[in-house]
Short mmCIF file of C-alpha atoms in Angstrom, two decimals:
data_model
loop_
_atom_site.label_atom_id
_atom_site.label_comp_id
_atom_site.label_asym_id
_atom_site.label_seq_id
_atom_site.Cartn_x
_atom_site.Cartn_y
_atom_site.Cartn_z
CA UNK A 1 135.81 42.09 115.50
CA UNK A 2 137.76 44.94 113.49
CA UNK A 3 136.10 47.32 115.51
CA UNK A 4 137.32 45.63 118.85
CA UNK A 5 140.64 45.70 118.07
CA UNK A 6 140.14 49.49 117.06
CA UNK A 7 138.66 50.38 119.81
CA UNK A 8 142.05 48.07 122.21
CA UNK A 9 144.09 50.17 119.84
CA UNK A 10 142.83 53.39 120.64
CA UNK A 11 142.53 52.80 124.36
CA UNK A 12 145.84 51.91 124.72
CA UNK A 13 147.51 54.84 122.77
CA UNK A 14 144.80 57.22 125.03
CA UNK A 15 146.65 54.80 127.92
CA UNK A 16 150.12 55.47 127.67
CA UNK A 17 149.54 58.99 126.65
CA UNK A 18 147.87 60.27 129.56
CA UNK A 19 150.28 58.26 131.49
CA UNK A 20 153.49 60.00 130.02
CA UNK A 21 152.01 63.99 129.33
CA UNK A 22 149.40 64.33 131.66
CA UNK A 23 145.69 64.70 130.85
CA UNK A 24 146.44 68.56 129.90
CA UNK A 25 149.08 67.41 127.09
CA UNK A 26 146.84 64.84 125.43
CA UNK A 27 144.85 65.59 122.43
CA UNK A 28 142.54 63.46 120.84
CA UNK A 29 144.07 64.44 117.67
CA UNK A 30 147.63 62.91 119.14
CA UNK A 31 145.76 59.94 120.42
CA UNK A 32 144.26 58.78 117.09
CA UNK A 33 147.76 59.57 115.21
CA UNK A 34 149.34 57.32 117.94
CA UNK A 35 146.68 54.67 117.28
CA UNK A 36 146.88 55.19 113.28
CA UNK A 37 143.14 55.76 113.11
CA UNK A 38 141.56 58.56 111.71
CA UNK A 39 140.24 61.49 114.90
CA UNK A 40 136.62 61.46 114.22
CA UNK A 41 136.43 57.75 114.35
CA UNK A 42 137.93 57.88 118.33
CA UNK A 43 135.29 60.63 119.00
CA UNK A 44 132.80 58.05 117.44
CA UNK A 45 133.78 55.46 119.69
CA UNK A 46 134.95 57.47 122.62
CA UNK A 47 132.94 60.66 122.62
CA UNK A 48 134.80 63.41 124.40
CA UNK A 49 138.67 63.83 125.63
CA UNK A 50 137.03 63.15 129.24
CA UNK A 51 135.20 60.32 128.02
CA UNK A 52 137.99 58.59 126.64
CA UNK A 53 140.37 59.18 129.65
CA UNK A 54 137.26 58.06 131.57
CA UNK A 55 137.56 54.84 129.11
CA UNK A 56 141.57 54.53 129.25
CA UNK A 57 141.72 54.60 133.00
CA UNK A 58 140.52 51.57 134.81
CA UNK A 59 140.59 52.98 138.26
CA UNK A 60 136.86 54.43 138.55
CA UNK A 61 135.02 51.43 137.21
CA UNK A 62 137.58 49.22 139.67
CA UNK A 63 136.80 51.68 142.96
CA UNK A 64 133.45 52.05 142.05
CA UNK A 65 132.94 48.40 142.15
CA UNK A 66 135.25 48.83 145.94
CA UNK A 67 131.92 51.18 147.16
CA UNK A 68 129.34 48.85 145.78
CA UNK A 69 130.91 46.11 147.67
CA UNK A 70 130.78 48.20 150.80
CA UNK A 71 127.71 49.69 150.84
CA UNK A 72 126.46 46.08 150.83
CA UNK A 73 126.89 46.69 154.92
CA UNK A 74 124.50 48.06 157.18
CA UNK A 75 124.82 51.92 157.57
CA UNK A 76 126.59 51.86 161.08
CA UNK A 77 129.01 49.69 159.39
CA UNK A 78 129.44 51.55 156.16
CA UNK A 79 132.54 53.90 157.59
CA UNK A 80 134.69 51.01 158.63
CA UNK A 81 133.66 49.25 154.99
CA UNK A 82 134.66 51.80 152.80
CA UNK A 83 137.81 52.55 154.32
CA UNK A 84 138.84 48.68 154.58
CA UNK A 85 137.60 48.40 151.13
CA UNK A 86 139.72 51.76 149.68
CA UNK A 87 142.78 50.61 151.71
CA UNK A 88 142.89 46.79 150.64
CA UNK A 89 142.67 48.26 146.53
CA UNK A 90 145.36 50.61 147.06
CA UNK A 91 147.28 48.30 148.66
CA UNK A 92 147.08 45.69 145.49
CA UNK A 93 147.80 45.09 141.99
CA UNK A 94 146.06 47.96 140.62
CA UNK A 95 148.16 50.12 143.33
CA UNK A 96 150.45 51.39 139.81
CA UNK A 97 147.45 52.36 137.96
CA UNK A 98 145.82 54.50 140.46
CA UNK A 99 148.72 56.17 141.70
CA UNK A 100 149.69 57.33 138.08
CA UNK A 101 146.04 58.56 137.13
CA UNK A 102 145.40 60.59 140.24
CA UNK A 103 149.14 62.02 140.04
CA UNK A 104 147.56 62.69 136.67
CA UNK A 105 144.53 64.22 137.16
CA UNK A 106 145.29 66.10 140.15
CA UNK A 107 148.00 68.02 138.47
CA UNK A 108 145.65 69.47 135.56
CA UNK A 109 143.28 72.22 136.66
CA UNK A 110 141.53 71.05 133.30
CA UNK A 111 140.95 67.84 134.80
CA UNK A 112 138.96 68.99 138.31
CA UNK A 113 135.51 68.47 136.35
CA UNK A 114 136.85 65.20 135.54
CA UNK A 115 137.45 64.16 138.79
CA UNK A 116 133.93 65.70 139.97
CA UNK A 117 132.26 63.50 137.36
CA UNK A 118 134.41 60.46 138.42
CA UNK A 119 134.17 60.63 142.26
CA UNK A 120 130.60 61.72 142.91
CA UNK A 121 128.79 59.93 139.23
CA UNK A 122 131.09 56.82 139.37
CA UNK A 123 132.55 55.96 142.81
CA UNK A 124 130.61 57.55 144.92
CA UNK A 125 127.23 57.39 142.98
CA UNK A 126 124.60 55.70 145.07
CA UNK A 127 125.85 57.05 148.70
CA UNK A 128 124.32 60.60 148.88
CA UNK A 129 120.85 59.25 147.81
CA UNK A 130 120.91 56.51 150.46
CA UNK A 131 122.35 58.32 152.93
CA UNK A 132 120.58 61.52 152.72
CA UNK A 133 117.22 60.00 152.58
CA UNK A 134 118.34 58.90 156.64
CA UNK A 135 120.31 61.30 157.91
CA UNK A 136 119.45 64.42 156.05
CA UNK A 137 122.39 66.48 153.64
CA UNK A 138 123.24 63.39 151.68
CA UNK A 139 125.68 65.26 148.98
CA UNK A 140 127.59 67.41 151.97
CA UNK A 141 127.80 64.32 154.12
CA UNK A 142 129.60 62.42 150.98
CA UNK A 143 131.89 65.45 150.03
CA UNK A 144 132.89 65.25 153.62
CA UNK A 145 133.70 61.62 153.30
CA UNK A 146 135.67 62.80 149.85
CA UNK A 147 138.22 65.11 151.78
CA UNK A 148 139.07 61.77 154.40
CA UNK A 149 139.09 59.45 151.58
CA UNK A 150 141.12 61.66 149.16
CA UNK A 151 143.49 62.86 151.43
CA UNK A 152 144.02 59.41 153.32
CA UNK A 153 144.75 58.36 149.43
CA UNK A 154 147.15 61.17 148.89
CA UNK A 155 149.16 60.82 152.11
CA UNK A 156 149.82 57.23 152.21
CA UNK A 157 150.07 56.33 148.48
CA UNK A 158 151.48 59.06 146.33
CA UNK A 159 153.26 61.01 149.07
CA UNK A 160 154.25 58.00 151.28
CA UNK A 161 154.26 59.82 154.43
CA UNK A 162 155.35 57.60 157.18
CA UNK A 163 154.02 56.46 160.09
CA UNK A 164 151.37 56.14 158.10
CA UNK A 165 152.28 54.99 154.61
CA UNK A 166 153.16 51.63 156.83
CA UNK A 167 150.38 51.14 158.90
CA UNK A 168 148.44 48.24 158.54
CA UNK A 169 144.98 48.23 157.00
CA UNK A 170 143.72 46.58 160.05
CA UNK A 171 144.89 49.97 162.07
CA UNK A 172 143.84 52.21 159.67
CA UNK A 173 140.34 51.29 159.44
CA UNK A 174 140.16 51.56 163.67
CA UNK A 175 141.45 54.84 163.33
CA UNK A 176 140.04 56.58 160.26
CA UNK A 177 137.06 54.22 160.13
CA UNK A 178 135.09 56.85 162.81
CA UNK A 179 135.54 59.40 160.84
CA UNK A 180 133.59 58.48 157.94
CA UNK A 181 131.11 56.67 159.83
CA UNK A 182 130.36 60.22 161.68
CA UNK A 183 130.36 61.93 158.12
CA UNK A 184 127.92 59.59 157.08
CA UNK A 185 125.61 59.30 159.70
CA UNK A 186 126.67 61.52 162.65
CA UNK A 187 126.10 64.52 164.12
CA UNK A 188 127.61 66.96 161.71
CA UNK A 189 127.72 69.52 164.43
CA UNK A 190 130.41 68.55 166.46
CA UNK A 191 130.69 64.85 168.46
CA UNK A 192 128.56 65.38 171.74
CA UNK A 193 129.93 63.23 174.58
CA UNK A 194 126.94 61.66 175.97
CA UNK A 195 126.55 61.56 179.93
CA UNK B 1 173.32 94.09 147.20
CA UNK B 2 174.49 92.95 144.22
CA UNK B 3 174.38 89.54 145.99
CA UNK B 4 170.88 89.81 147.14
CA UNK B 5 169.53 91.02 143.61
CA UNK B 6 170.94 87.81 141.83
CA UNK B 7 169.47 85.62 144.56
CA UNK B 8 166.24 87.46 143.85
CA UNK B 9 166.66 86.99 140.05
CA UNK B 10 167.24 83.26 140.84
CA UNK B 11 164.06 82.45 142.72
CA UNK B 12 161.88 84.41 139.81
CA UNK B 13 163.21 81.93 137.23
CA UNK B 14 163.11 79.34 139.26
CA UNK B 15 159.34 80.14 140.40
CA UNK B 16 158.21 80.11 136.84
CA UNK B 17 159.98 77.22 135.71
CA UNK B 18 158.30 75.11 138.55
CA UNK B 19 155.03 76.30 137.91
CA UNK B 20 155.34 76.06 133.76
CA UNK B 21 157.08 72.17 133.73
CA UNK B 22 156.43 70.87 137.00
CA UNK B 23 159.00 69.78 139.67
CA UNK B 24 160.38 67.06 137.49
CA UNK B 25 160.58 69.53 134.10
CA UNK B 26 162.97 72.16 136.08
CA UNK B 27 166.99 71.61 136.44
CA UNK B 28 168.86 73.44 138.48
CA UNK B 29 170.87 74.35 134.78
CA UNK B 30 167.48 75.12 133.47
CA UNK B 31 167.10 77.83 136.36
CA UNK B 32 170.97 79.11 136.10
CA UNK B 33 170.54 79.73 132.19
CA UNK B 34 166.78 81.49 132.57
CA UNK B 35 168.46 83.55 135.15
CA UNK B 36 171.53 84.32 133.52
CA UNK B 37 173.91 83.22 135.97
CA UNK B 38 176.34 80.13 136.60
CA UNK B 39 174.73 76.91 137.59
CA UNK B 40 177.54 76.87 140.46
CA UNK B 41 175.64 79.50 142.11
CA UNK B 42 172.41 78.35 141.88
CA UNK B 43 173.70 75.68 144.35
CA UNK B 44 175.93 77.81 146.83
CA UNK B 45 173.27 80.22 147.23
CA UNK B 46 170.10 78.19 147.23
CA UNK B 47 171.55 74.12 147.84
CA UNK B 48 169.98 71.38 146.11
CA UNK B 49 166.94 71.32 143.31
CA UNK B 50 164.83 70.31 146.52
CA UNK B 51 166.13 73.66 148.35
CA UNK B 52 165.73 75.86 145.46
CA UNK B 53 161.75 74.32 145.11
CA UNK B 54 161.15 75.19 148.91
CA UNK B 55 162.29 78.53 148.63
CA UNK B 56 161.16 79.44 145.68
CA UNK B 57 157.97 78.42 146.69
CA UNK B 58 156.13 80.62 149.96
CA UNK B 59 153.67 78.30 150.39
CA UNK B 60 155.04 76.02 152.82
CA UNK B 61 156.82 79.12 155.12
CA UNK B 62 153.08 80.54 154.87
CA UNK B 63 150.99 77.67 156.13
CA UNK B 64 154.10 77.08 158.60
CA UNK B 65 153.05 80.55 160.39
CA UNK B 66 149.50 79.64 159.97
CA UNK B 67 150.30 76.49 162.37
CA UNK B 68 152.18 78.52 164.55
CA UNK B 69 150.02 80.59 165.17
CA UNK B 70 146.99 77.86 165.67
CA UNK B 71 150.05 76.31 167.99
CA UNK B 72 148.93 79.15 170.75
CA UNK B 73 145.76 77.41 171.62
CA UNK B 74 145.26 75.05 174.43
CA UNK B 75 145.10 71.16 173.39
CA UNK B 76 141.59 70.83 173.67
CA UNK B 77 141.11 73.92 171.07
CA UNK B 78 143.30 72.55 168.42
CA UNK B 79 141.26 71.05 165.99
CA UNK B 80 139.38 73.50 165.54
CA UNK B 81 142.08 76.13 165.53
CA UNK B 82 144.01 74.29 162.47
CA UNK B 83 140.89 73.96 160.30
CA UNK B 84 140.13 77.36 161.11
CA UNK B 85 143.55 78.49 160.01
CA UNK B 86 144.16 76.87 157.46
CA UNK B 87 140.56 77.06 155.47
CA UNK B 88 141.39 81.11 156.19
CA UNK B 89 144.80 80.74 154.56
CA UNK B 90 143.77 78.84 151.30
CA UNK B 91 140.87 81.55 150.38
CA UNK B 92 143.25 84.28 150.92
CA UNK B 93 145.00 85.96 148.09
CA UNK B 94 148.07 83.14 148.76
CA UNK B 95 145.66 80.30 147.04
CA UNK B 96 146.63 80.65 143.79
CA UNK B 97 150.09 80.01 144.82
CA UNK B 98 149.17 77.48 146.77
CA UNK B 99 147.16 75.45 144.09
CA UNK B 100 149.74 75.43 142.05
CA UNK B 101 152.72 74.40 144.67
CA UNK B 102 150.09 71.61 145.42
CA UNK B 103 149.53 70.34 141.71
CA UNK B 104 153.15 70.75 140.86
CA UNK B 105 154.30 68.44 144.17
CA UNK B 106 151.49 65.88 143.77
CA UNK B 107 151.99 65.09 139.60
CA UNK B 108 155.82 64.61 140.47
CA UNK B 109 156.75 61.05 142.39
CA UNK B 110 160.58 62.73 142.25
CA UNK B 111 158.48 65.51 144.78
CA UNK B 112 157.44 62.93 147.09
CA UNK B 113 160.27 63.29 149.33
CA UNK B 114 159.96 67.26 148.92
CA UNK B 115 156.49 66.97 150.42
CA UNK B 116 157.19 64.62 153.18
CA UNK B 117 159.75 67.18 154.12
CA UNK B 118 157.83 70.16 153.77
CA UNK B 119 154.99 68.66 155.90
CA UNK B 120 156.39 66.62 158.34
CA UNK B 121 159.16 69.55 159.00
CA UNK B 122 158.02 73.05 158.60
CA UNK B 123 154.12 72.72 158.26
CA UNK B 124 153.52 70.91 161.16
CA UNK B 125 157.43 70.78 162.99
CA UNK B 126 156.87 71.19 166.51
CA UNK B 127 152.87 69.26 166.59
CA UNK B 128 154.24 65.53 167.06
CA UNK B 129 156.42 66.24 170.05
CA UNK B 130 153.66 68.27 171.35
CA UNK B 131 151.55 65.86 171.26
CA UNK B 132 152.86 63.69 171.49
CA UNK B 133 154.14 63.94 175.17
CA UNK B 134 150.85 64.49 176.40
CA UNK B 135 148.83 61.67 174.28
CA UNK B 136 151.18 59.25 173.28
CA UNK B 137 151.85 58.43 169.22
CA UNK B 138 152.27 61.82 167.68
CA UNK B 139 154.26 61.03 164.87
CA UNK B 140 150.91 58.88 164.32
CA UNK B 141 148.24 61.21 165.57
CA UNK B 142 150.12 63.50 162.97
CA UNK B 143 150.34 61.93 159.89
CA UNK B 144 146.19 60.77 160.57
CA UNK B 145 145.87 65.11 160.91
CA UNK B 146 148.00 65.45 157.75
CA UNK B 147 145.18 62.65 155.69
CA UNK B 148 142.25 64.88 156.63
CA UNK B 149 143.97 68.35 155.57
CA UNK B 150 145.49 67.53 152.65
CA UNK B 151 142.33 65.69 151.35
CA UNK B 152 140.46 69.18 152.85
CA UNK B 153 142.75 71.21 150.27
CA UNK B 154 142.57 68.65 147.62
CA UNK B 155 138.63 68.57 147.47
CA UNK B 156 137.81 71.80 148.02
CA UNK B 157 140.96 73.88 146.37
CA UNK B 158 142.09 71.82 143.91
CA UNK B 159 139.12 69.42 142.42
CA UNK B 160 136.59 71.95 143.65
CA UNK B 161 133.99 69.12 144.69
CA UNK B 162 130.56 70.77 145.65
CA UNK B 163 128.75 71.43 148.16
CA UNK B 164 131.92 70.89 150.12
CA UNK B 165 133.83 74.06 147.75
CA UNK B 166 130.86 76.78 148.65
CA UNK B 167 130.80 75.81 152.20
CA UNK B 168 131.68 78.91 154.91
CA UNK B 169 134.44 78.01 156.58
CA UNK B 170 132.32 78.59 160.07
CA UNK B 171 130.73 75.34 159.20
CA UNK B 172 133.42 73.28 157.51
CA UNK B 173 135.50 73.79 160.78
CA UNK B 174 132.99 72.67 163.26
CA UNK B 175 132.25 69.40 160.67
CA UNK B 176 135.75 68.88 160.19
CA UNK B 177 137.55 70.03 163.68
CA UNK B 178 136.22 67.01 165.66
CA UNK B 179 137.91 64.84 163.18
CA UNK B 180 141.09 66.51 163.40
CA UNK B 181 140.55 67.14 167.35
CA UNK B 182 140.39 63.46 167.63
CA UNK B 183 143.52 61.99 165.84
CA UNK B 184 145.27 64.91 167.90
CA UNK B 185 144.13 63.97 171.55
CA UNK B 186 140.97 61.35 171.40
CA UNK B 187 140.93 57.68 171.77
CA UNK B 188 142.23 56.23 168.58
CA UNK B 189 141.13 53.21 168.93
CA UNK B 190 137.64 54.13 168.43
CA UNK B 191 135.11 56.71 169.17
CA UNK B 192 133.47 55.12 172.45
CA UNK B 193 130.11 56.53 173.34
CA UNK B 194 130.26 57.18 177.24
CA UNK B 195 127.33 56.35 179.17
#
C-alpha cells in the first residue's frame, strides 16, 4: 500500500516535470527530490529516465490500445481503421496529454530513441510482423505508415494548420485512409492504374 | 554599412538564442542585450519576435527555393518532384539547421502560428492556387501534402525511425510521391481501381 502511493508520488512529480522542462531538463535525481523519495528507490521502481517517462506518460499505452483495436479489421480495412482510430483519440479527452508529450519529445534530440522504442515496441508493435508475413517488407511498410501518421498528428494537432486542423474525422479517413492502406499492403512501387 | 553590420550582429544573437532556449525562451530584449544594441531596433529593423525567428532562421527561405524550383514541373510530375527535393534538401549540409528550426517550432505552442505562416506562406505560397484552379480544393489538397512531408522530416530527420532513416532517397520518392501526387491532383475521395 506504502509502496503504491510511492510509486503515484513519483509518477506524478516525473509528470509535471517532463511537462514543464522537457524530457532533456529532467533528471531522475530532480524527480525523486520533487517526490521526497530517495533516487535509487525511483530507479528501483522505475528503472531508467526513459522508463519512467515511458511510465509518466499515458499516451503510448492509450494509442497502443487505439492500434490493437484496429488491427482487429481485416487487412484491406486496416488503413481506414487506424486512421479513424488515431483521429477519434486525438480528437478527445486525452487530446492535452498527447499534444504536450510529443511537443515534448520531439523537441529533445535525446529523446528520438525514446520515441523509436515507443512507436515501433508499443504502438505499432504487432503490425510489421503481420503485415510483412503477407505483403513482404513488414518494418519499411510500417515506417512508411509512421511518416503519414506522425505528420497527419503534427499538422492538425500541435500546429493546427487549417483546412485541415477542421476537417472532420469522417473526411479525413476518405482522404488519408488510402494512403496507409497502400503502405500497408500496396504496391510500394508506385500506384499502377489498372486497364 | 554600419547599418548592415548591426543587423548582422542581431540575427547571430538572435540565432543562438533560438536554438539554446527555444522559441518561447528568447525575447526580443533578450536578443537586443546579447547583441548589444537597443531593443527599439531590434523591432525597426527586424519587426516582431515572429519576424526576427523567420529571419534569423534560413530554413524556411531554403526549402521555399527548393519548392520553387520543384514548381517548374508539369502537374502530373509533382509529387515526385517535391519528395525528390525536399529529401535532397534535408541530407544536405542545411539539415542541421533544419533539425533544429524544426524541434525549436514544434516544442513551442506560442510557434504554432509561426509555422502555419512559414508553411502555408513561403514553403508552399503559390501550390494552393495552382492547384487549385486546375483540381479544385487546394487549400485542402495542400494542407493533406503538408501531413505527409512534415511527418517525412519528422520520422526520418528528427526521430530517425529505421528502415525508413537509411532509405535512398531514389526509393523513398517513388514510395512516397504517389501519396503526395494524389492529394495534389487524384481523386480524393478514394483511390478507385479502374477497370
Amino acid at each position: 500500500m506504502k509502496g503504491q502511493r510511492t510509486q503515484q508520488r513519483i509518477l506524478t512529480a516525473a509528470r509535471s516535470a517532463f511537462a514543464e522542462r522537457g524530457y532533456d531538463g529532467v533528471s531522475v535525481r530532480s524527480v525523486a527530490t520533487a517526490a521526497g523519495v530517495d533516487q535509487a528507490l525511483v530507479h528501483r521502481y522505475f528503472g531508467t529516465k526513459q522508463e519512467l517517462f515511458l511510465a509518466a506518460t499515458e499516451v503510448p499505452r492509450q494509442m497502443g490500445e487505439v492500434v490493437q483495436g484496429a488491427m482487429q479489421k481485416p487487412d484491406e480495412e486496416l488503413g481506414a481503421a487506424l486512421v479513424e482510430a488515431a483521429l477519434r483519440t486525438w480528437d478527445s479527452e486525452v487530446s492535452a496529454a498527447l499534444i504536450s508529450t510529443a511537443r515534448t519529445v520531439l523537441a529533445s534530440a535525446e529523446a528520438a530513441p525514446v520515441v523509436r522504442d515507443v512507436v515501433l515496441g508499443t504502438i505499432l508493435r504487432d503490425l510489421p510482423a503481420r503485415i510483412g508475413a503477407r505483403y513482404g517488407e513488414g518494418e519499411k511498410r510500417v515506417s512508411l505508415v509512421a511518416t503519414q501518421m506522425v505528420g497527419l498528428l503534427v499538422a492538425r494537432k500541435l500546429v493546427g494548420l487549417e483546412p485541415l486542423r477542421s476537417m472532420p474525422i469522417e473526411e479525413l479517413t476518405v482522404m488519408i485512409g488510402p494512403t496507409v492502406q497502400r503502405y500497408l499492403t500496396g504496391d510500394l512501387e508506385g500506384i499502377q492504374p489498372e486497364e
